[in-house]
mmCIF file of C-alpha atoms in Angstrom:
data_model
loop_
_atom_site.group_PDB
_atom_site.id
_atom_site.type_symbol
_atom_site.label_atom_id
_atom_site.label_comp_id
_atom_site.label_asym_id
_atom_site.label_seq_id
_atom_site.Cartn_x
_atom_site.Cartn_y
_atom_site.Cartn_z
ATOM 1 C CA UNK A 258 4.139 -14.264 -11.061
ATOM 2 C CA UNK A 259 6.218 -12.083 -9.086
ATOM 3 C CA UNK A 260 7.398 -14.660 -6.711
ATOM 4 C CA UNK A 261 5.976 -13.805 -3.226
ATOM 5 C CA UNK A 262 3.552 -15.725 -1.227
ATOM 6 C CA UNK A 263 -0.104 -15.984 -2.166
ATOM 7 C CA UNK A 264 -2.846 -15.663 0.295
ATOM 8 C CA UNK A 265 -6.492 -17.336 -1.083
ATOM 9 C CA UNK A 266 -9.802 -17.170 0.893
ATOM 10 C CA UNK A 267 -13.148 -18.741 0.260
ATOM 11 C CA UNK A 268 -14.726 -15.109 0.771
ATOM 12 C CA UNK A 269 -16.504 -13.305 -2.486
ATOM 13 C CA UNK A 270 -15.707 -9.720 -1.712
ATOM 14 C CA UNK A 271 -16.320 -7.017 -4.167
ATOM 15 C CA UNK A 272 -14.486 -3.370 -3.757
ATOM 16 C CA UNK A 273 -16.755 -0.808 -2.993
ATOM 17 C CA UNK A 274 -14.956 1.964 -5.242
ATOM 18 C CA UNK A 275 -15.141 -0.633 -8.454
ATOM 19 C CA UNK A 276 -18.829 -1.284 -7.893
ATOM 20 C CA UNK A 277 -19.859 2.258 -7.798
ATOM 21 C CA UNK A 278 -16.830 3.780 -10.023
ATOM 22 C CA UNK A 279 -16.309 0.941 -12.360
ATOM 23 C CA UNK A 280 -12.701 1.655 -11.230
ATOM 24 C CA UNK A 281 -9.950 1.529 -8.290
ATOM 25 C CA UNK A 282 -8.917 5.114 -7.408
ATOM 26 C CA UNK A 283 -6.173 6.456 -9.199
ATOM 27 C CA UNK A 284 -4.097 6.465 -6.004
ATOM 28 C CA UNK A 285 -4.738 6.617 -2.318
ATOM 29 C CA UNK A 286 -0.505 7.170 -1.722
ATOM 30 C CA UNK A 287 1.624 8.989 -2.656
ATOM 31 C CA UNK A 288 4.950 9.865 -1.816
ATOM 32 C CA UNK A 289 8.593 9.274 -2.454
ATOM 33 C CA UNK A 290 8.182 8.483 -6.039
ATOM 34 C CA UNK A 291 5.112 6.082 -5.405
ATOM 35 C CA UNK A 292 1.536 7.364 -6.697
ATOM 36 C CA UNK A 293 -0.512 4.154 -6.107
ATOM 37 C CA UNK A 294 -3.741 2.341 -4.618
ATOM 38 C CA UNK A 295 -3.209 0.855 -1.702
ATOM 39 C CA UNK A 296 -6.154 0.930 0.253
ATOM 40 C CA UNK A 297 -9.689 -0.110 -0.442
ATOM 41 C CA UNK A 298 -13.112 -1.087 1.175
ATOM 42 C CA UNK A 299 -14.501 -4.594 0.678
ATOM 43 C CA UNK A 300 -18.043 -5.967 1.127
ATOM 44 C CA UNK A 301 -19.789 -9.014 0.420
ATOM 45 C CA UNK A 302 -22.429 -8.583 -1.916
ATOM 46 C CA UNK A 303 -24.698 -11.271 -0.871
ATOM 47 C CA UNK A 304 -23.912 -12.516 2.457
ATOM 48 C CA UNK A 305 -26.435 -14.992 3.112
ATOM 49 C CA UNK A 306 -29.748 -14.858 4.871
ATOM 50 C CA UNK A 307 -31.815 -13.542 1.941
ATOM 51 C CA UNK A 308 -30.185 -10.052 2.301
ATOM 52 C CA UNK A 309 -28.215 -8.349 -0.162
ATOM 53 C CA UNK A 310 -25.636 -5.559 0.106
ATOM 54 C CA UNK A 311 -25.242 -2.500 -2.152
ATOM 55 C CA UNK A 312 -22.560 0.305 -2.454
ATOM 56 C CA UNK A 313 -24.399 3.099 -3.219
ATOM 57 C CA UNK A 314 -21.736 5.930 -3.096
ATOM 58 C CA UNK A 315 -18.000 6.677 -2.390
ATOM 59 C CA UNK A 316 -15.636 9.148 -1.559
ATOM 60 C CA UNK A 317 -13.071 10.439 -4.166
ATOM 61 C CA UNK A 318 -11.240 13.260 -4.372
ATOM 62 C CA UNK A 319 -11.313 16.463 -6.651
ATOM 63 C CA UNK A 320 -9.149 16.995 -9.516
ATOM 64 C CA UNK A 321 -7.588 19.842 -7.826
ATOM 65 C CA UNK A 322 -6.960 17.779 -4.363
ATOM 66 C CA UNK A 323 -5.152 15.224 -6.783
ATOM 67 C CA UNK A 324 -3.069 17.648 -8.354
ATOM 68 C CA UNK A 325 -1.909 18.516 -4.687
ATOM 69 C CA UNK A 326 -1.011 15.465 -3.867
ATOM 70 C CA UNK A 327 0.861 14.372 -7.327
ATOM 71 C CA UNK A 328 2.845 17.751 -6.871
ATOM 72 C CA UNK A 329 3.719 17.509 -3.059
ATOM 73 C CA UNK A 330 3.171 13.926 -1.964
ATOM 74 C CA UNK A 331 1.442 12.942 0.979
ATOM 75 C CA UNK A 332 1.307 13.782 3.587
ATOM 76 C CA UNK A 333 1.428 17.585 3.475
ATOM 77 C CA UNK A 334 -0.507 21.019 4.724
ATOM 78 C CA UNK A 335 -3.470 20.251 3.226
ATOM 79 C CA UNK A 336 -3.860 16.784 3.547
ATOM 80 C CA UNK A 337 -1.848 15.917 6.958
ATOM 81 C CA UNK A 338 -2.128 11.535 6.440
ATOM 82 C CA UNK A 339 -0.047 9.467 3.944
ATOM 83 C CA UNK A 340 -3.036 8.248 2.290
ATOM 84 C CA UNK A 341 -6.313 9.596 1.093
ATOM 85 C CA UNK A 342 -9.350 8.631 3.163
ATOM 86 C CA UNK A 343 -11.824 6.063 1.926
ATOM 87 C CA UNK A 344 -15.343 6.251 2.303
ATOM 88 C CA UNK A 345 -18.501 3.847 1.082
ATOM 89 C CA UNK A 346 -22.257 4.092 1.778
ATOM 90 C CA UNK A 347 -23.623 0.781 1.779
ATOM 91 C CA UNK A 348 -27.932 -0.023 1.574
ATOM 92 C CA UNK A 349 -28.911 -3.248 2.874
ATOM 93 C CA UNK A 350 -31.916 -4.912 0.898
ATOM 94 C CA UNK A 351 -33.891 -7.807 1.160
ATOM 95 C CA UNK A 352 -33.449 -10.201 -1.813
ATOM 96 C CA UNK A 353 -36.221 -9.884 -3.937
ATOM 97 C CA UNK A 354 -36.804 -10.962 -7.807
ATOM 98 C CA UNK A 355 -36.452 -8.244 -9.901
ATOM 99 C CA UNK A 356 -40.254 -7.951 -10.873
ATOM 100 C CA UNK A 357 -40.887 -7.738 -7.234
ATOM 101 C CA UNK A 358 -39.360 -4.125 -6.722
ATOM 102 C CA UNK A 359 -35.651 -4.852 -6.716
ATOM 103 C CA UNK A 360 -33.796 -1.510 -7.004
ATOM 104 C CA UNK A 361 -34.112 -0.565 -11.151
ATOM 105 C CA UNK A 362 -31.880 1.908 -13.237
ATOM 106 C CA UNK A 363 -30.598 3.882 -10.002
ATOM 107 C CA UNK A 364 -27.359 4.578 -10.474
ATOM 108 C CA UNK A 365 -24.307 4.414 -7.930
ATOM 109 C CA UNK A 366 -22.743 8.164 -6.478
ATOM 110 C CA UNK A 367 -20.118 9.322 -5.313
ATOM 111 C CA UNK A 368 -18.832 12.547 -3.672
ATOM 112 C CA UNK A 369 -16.138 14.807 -3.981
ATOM 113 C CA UNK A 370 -13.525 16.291 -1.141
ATOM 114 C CA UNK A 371 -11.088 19.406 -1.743
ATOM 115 C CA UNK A 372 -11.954 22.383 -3.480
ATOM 116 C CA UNK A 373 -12.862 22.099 -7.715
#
């Protein structure tokens, strides 16, 4: 589609922020013009070995750190990197049928950094 190379891998990865979010973040860059994702965290849900992995919260920032970074760019005084740091918890589980005690109706987290 747009002409450069294309890299395939057998691996199933999932991204941590889309499992827990339902979403990418809005942008982990931004400077020059470019607001844009361009980092993430993958897993493998189910590695093998009867053990499953689940990402149980994330890291995202506050409206107000946003509007800090859309106004000034990245980096800058309060946030001294070029992009916005990424973080996952991850539980490790044993696979088990759901009738057996698999994890029911909990519901993924995430936390906030910068001031509301």
């Amino acid at each position: 589609e747009g002409g450069g190379p294309v890299v395939r891998h057998g691996l199933r990865l999932a991204s941590s922020y889309h499992a827990v979010l339902g979403r990418e973040p809005r942008f982990t860059s931004a400077h020059r013009g470019f607001l844009g994702t361009v980092d993430y965290i993958f897993f493998s849900p189910q590695p093998g070995g009867g053990t499953s992995v689940v990402a149980e919260q994330v890291l995202v920032a506050s409206q107000r750190a946003e509007g800090v970074c859309q106004r000034h760019g990245l980096p800058g005084p309060h946030f001294p990197s070029d992009h916005l740091a990424l973080a996952a918890d991850f539980s490790f589980a044993a696979a088990l049928p759901q009738a057996e005690g698999q994890r029911r109706g909990r519901r993924p987290r995430h936390l906030r950094f910068g001031s509301e």
